[in-house]
Coordinates of C-alpha atoms and ligand atoms in Angstrom, one line a residue:
M134 CA 6.0 -30.7 7.6
K135 CA 3.5 -29.9 4.9
I136 CA 2.2 -26.4 5.3
L137 CA -0.6 -24.6 3.4
V138 CA 0.2 -20.9 3.3
V139 CA -3.0 -18.9 2.7
G140 CA -2.0 -15.5 1.4
G141 CA 1.4 -16.8 0.5
A142 CA 1.8 -14.4 -2.4
G143 CA 1.6 -11.3 -0.2
Y144 CA 4.4 -9.4 1.5
I145 CA 4.6 -11.3 4.8
G146 CA 3.3 -14.7 3.5
S147 CA 5.9 -14.8 0.6
V148 CA 8.8 -14.4 3.0
C149 CA 7.4 -16.9 5.5
A150 CA 6.9 -19.4 2.6
E151 CA 10.5 -18.8 1.6
L152 CA 11.8 -19.5 5.0
L153 CA 9.7 -22.7 5.4
L154 CA 11.1 -24.0 2.1
N155 CA 14.6 -23.1 3.2
E156 CA 14.1 -25.2 6.3
G157 CA 13.0 -28.2 4.3
H158 CA 9.2 -28.0 4.7
D159 CA 6.8 -28.7 1.9
V160 CA 4.8 -25.6 1.0
A161 CA 1.6 -25.1 -0.9
I162 CA 0.3 -21.5 -1.5
F163 CA -3.3 -20.5 -1.8
D164 CA -3.8 -16.8 -2.8
N165 CA -6.4 -14.8 -4.8
L166 CA -3.7 -12.4 -6.1
T167 CA -5.7 -9.3 -5.3
E168 CA -3.0 -8.0 -2.9
G169 CA -0.4 -10.7 -3.6
H170 CA 1.7 -11.2 -6.8
R171 CA 2.3 -14.3 -8.9
A172 CA 6.0 -13.4 -9.0
A173 CA 6.1 -13.5 -5.2
V174 CA 5.2 -17.2 -5.1
D175 CA 8.4 -19.1 -4.4
P176 CA 9.0 -21.4 -7.4
R177 CA 9.7 -24.3 -5.0
A178 CA 6.1 -24.1 -3.7
T179 CA 2.9 -25.4 -5.4
F180 CA 0.4 -22.7 -6.1
S181 CA -3.4 -22.6 -6.4
E182 CA -5.3 -19.4 -7.1
G183 CA -8.4 -19.1 -5.1
D184 CA -10.5 -16.8 -2.9
L185 CA -11.5 -17.5 0.7
S186 CA -15.0 -16.2 -0.1
D187 CA -15.4 -19.5 -2.1
R188 CA -15.8 -22.2 0.5
Q189 CA -15.5 -24.9 -2.2
S190 CA -12.2 -23.6 -3.4
I191 CA -10.5 -23.5 -0.1
G192 CA -12.0 -26.8 0.9
A193 CA -10.7 -28.4 -2.3
A194 CA -7.2 -26.9 -1.7
I195 CA -7.1 -28.3 1.8
S196 CA -8.3 -31.8 0.9
T197 CA -5.7 -31.9 -2.0
V198 CA -2.8 -30.7 0.0
R199 CA -3.7 -32.4 3.3
P200 CA -1.4 -30.1 5.3
D201 CA -0.1 -30.7 8.8
A202 CA -0.7 -27.0 9.5
V203 CA -2.1 -23.9 7.9
M204 CA -0.7 -20.4 8.0
H205 CA -3.3 -17.7 7.4
F206 CA -2.0 -14.4 6.1
A207 CA -4.9 -13.6 3.7
A208 CA -6.5 -10.3 4.8
N209 CA -6.9 -6.7 4.2
A210 CA -4.5 -4.8 6.4
L211 CA -4.7 -1.1 6.0
V212 CA -5.8 1.0 9.0
G213 CA -6.7 4.1 6.9
E214 CA -8.8 2.1 4.3
S215 CA -10.6 0.3 7.1
M216 CA -11.8 3.7 8.4
E217 CA -13.5 4.3 5.0
N218 CA -14.7 0.9 4.1
P219 CA -15.4 -1.2 7.3
S220 CA -17.6 -3.6 5.4
K221 CA -14.6 -4.8 3.3
Y222 CA -12.6 -5.5 6.5
F223 CA -15.4 -7.4 8.4
R224 CA -16.4 -9.3 5.2
N225 CA -12.9 -10.4 4.1
N226 CA -11.1 -10.7 7.4
V227 CA -13.9 -12.3 9.5
G228 CA -16.5 -13.7 7.1
N229 CA -14.1 -15.2 4.5
G230 CA -11.7 -16.3 7.3
L231 CA -14.6 -18.5 8.7
N232 CA -14.6 -20.4 5.4
L233 CA -11.0 -21.3 6.0
L234 CA -11.6 -22.3 9.6
D235 CA -14.6 -24.5 8.7
A236 CA -12.5 -26.2 5.9
I237 CA -9.7 -26.7 8.5
V238 CA -12.0 -28.3 11.0
E239 CA -13.7 -30.5 8.3
S240 CA -10.3 -31.8 7.1
R241 CA -9.0 -32.2 10.7
V242 CA -5.9 -30.0 10.2
A243 CA -4.3 -30.0 13.6
R244 CA -2.7 -26.5 13.7
L245 CA -3.2 -22.9 12.5
V246 CA -0.8 -19.9 12.7
F247 CA -2.8 -16.7 12.4
S248 CA -1.5 -13.3 11.4
S249 CA -3.0 -10.9 13.9
T250 CA -1.9 -7.3 14.7
C251 CA -1.1 -4.9 17.4
A252 CA -4.0 -2.8 16.0
I253 CA -6.2 -4.9 18.3
F254 CA -5.0 -2.9 21.2
G255 CA -5.8 0.7 20.3
P256 CA -3.9 3.4 22.2
P257 CA -2.5 1.6 25.2
D258 CA -2.5 2.8 28.9
R259 CA 1.1 1.9 29.2
L260 CA 4.1 0.8 27.1
P261 CA 5.5 -1.6 26.0
I262 CA 2.3 -3.4 25.0
D263 CA 2.2 -6.9 26.5
E264 CA -0.5 -9.5 26.2
T265 CA -2.3 -8.6 29.4
L266 CA -3.3 -5.1 28.1
P267 CA -7.0 -4.8 27.2
A268 CA -7.9 -5.0 23.5
Q269 CA -9.7 -1.8 22.6
P270 CA -9.2 -1.2 18.8
I271 CA -9.8 2.2 17.4
N272 CA -10.2 1.1 13.7
P273 CA -12.3 -1.6 11.9
Y274 CA -9.1 -3.3 10.8
G275 CA -8.0 -4.0 14.4
E276 CA -11.6 -4.9 15.4
S277 CA -11.8 -7.4 12.5
K278 CA -8.6 -9.1 13.7
L279 CA -9.8 -9.1 17.3
A280 CA -13.1 -10.7 16.3
F281 CA -11.1 -13.5 14.5
E282 CA -9.0 -14.0 17.6
K283 CA -12.1 -14.5 19.6
I284 CA -13.5 -16.9 17.0
L285 CA -10.3 -18.9 17.3
R286 CA -10.8 -19.4 21.0
W287 CA -14.2 -20.9 20.4
Y288 CA -13.0 -23.1 17.6
D289 CA -10.3 -24.4 20.0
Q290 CA -12.9 -25.0 22.8
I291 CA -15.5 -26.6 20.5
H292 CA -13.5 -28.2 17.7
G293 CA -10.1 -28.6 19.4
L294 CA -8.3 -26.5 16.8
K295 CA -4.9 -25.5 18.1
F296 CA -3.8 -22.1 17.0
I297 CA -1.1 -19.5 17.6
A298 CA -2.1 -15.9 16.9
L299 CA 0.9 -13.6 16.2
R300 CA 0.2 -9.9 16.7
Y301 CA 2.6 -8.1 14.4
F302 CA 3.7 -4.6 15.1
N303 CA 5.0 -2.9 11.9
A304 CA 6.4 -5.4 9.4
A305 CA 9.3 -3.9 7.4
G306 CA 12.4 -4.8 5.4
A307 CA 12.9 -7.6 2.8
S308 CA 14.6 -10.9 2.1
E309 CA 17.0 -11.2 -0.8
K310 CA 14.1 -12.3 -3.1
F311 CA 10.9 -11.0 -1.6
G312 CA 9.8 -7.5 -0.4
E313 CA 7.1 -5.0 0.0
D314 CA 5.1 -4.1 -3.1
H315 CA 1.5 -3.0 -2.6
R316 CA -0.4 -1.9 -5.7
V317 CA -1.5 1.2 -3.9
E318 CA 1.3 2.0 -1.5
T319 CA 0.3 3.6 1.8
H320 CA 3.0 2.3 4.1
L321 CA 5.7 4.6 5.4
I322 CA 8.9 2.8 4.6
P323 CA 8.2 1.9 0.9
N324 CA 6.7 5.4 0.4
V325 CA 9.9 7.0 1.7
L326 CA 12.0 4.6 -0.5
Q327 CA 10.0 5.5 -3.6
V328 CA 10.9 9.1 -3.0
A329 CA 14.5 8.1 -2.7
L330 CA 14.2 6.3 -6.1
G331 CA 12.7 9.4 -7.6
Q332 CA 9.4 7.7 -8.2
K333 CA 7.4 10.1 -5.9
P334 CA 8.2 13.8 -5.4
E335 CA 7.7 13.8 -1.6
V336 CA 6.5 11.8 1.4
A337 CA 3.6 13.0 3.6
I338 CA 4.0 13.1 7.3
F339 CA 0.5 12.4 8.7
G340 CA 0.3 14.5 11.9
T341 CA 3.1 16.5 13.5
D342 CA 1.2 17.4 16.7
Y343 CA 1.1 14.1 18.5
E344 CA 2.3 13.9 22.1
T345 CA 5.7 12.4 21.1
P346 CA 9.1 13.9 21.3
D347 CA 9.1 15.1 17.7
G348 CA 5.3 15.3 17.3
T349 CA 5.1 12.3 14.8
C350 CA 3.7 8.8 15.4
I351 CA 6.0 6.1 16.9
R352 CA 5.9 2.5 15.7
D353 CA 7.9 -0.6 16.5
Y354 CA 9.3 -1.7 13.1
I355 CA 10.1 -5.4 13.0
H356 CA 12.1 -7.1 10.2
I357 CA 10.0 -9.5 8.1
L358 CA 12.6 -12.3 8.5
D359 CA 12.2 -12.1 12.3
L360 CA 8.5 -12.3 11.8
A361 CA 9.0 -15.4 9.5
R362 CA 11.1 -17.1 12.2
A363 CA 8.4 -16.6 14.8
H364 CA 6.0 -18.5 12.5
I365 CA 8.3 -21.4 12.3
L366 CA 8.7 -21.5 16.0
A367 CA 4.9 -21.3 16.4
L368 CA 4.5 -24.5 14.4
G369 CA 6.3 -26.4 17.2
S370 CA 4.0 -25.2 19.9
K371 CA 1.4 -27.7 21.1
K372 CA -1.0 -25.2 22.8
S373 CA -3.2 -22.3 21.6
D374 CA -2.0 -18.9 22.5
F375 CA -1.5 -15.2 21.5
Y376 CA 1.9 -13.5 21.2
N377 CA 2.9 -9.9 20.6
L378 CA 5.7 -9.6 18.1
G379 CA 7.9 -6.5 17.8
T380 CA 11.5 -5.5 18.7
G381 CA 10.6 -3.4 21.8
G382 CA 12.0 -0.3 20.1
G383 CA 10.1 2.6 18.7
S384 CA 10.9 5.0 15.8
S385 CA 9.0 8.1 14.9
V386 CA 7.9 9.0 11.3
R387 CA 10.6 11.6 11.2
E388 CA 13.3 9.2 12.5
V389 CA 12.3 6.7 9.7
I390 CA 12.6 9.5 7.1
D391 CA 16.0 10.7 8.4
T392 CA 17.3 7.1 8.6
A393 CA 16.2 6.4 5.0
G394 CA 17.9 9.7 3.9
K395 CA 21.2 8.6 5.5
I396 CA 21.1 5.0 4.1
T397 CA 20.1 5.9 0.6
G398 CA 22.2 9.1 0.4
R399 CA 19.2 10.7 -1.3
K400 CA 17.3 13.8 -0.3
I401 CA 13.8 12.9 0.9
N402 CA 11.3 15.8 0.4
V403 CA 8.5 15.9 3.0
V404 CA 5.2 17.6 3.2
E405 CA 3.4 17.9 6.6
K406 CA -0.2 16.8 6.5
P407 CA -3.0 16.5 9.1
R408 CA -3.3 13.3 11.2
R409 CA -4.6 10.1 9.4
P410 CA -7.8 8.9 11.1
G411 CA -7.4 5.7 13.1
D412 CA -3.6 6.1 13.9
P413 CA -2.6 5.6 17.5
P414 CA 0.3 7.9 18.6
R415 CA 2.6 5.2 19.9
L416 CA 2.8 1.4 19.5
I417 CA 5.7 -0.5 21.0
A418 CA 5.7 -4.2 21.7
S419 CA 6.8 -6.3 24.6
S420 CA 7.8 -9.6 23.0
E421 CA 8.9 -11.1 26.3
K422 CA 6.3 -13.8 26.3
I423 CA 7.2 -15.2 22.9
Q424 CA 10.9 -14.9 23.8
R425 CA 10.3 -16.8 27.0
E426 CA 7.9 -19.5 25.8
L427 CA 9.0 -20.1 22.1
G428 CA 12.6 -19.0 22.3
W429 CA 12.1 -16.3 19.6
K430 CA 14.7 -13.5 19.4
P431 CA 14.8 -10.7 16.9
Q432 CA 18.0 -10.7 14.8
F433 CA 17.4 -7.2 13.3
Q434 CA 17.4 -4.8 16.2
S435 CA 18.2 -1.6 14.4
L436 CA 16.0 0.6 12.1
D437 CA 19.2 1.0 10.0
A438 CA 19.4 -2.7 9.3
I439 CA 15.7 -2.9 8.5
I440 CA 15.7 0.0 6.1
E441 CA 18.9 -1.1 4.5
S442 CA 17.4 -4.5 3.6
A443 CA 14.3 -2.8 2.2
W444 CA 16.5 -0.4 0.2
K445 CA 18.5 -3.2 -1.3
W446 CA 15.3 -4.9 -2.5
H447 CA 13.8 -1.7 -3.9
Q448 CA 17.0 -1.0 -5.8
K449 CA 17.1 -4.5 -7.2
F450 CA 13.3 -4.4 -8.1
P451 CA 12.5 -0.7 -8.7
T452 CA 9.1 -1.6 -10.1
G453 CA 8.5 -4.2 -7.4
Y454 CA 6.9 -7.4 -8.9
G455 CA 6.0 -5.4 -12.1
D456 CA 2.3 -6.1 -12.0
Ligands
UFG718 N1 2.7 7.5 7.7 C1 3.1 8.8 7.2 N2 3.2 8.9 5.8 C2 3.0 7.9 4.9 C3 2.6 6.7 5.4 C4 2.5 6.5 6.8 O1 3.3 9.7 7.9 O2 3.1 8.1 3.7 C5 2.7 7.4 9.1 C6 1.3 6.8 9.6 O3 0.5 7.9 9.8 C7 1.8 6.1 10.8 C8 3.2 5.5 10.5 O4 3.6 6.4 9.4 O5 1.9 6.9 11.9 C9 3.2 4.1 10.0 O6 2.2 4.0 9.0 P1 2.1 2.7 8.1 O7 1.0 3.0 7.1 O8 3.4 2.3 7.5 O9 1.7 1.5 9.1 P2 0.5 1.5 10.2 O10 1.1 1.6 11.5 O11 -0.6 2.4 9.8 O12 0.0 0.0 10.0 C10 0.8 -1.1 9.8 C11 0.1 -2.2 9.0 C12 -1.1 -2.7 9.8 C13 -0.6 -3.1 11.2 C14 0.1 -1.9 11.8 C15 0.6 -2.2 13.2 O13 -0.4 -1.7 7.8 O14 -1.6 -3.8 9.2 O15 1.2 -1.5 11.1 O16 1.1 -1.0 13.8 F1 -1.7 -3.4 12.0

């Protein structure tokens, strides 16, 4: 198939593009390179630099490529930042996303795979989080993704656009070539590994008084290659639907830091800080629906394996993509 990967120079998009290419698909990447990196564009793909705020630019990309399907990764995705700058999140994730949807409808692209998030749920009443739980986001990031999910339903009903929305839990790890490099790093695992590399003196633990066994937040870390495989399976689905995507396991902030210490063999200095606004205490996925309906199964079940792949990548590329 011919796939247009919007946001394909970013962390998750670059690995999905790599896997699509490995499986023999044609890939075109559209990215504005604000979060993404030119060096994260797989050389086997074609690349056009453009911004979703520019309706002409995405329209031109779609009519040139004429893709069978679009994968949409281009968004801002930081919970903490969204609590300070909600406008950025609603403008980019919802408003600019609409330009993409309208271009897709105009060019009659049949399918869309959309990067959604478990942040649409907010703190759940029960765990693990399955698709029947109510969506009650507690930060503008989650709210922006939920709004886009609702828009997708209407575009299906009115324009017949078939979509799969994948609600990622915490993406982590790396492929051999592509990994996690944000210009301002806020994510736990890369921050911990930067301490292991001696690039940062210590890692902060945001909140040690949560109602969890060790007082720190619990997340379901899912390997980026497992996420990428789910996107490929989603291309084969004929209907529109929403799927949660995690391993079903949970690790606390302290467990992540301890595991990274063990794998890297380096001392990780920590400093305890207050809670970060917008953080739910525990997020653990039920991925039963996608396993049952699309045949997805995570290959990386352990936090050790996930951190090990990230560590390999950070050692190989200590300055990330270097830009
Ligand atoms: N944390 C720290 N210290 C750090 C960084 C993070 O203690 O230096 C804590 C956070 O407070 C949180 C946990 O580690 O409890 C994980 O934080 P991340 O920033 O790595 O990830 P988030 O859970 O905040 O968010 C990520 C993505 C979102 C996605 C979400 C789903 O950034 O896009 O996972 O849970 F929606």
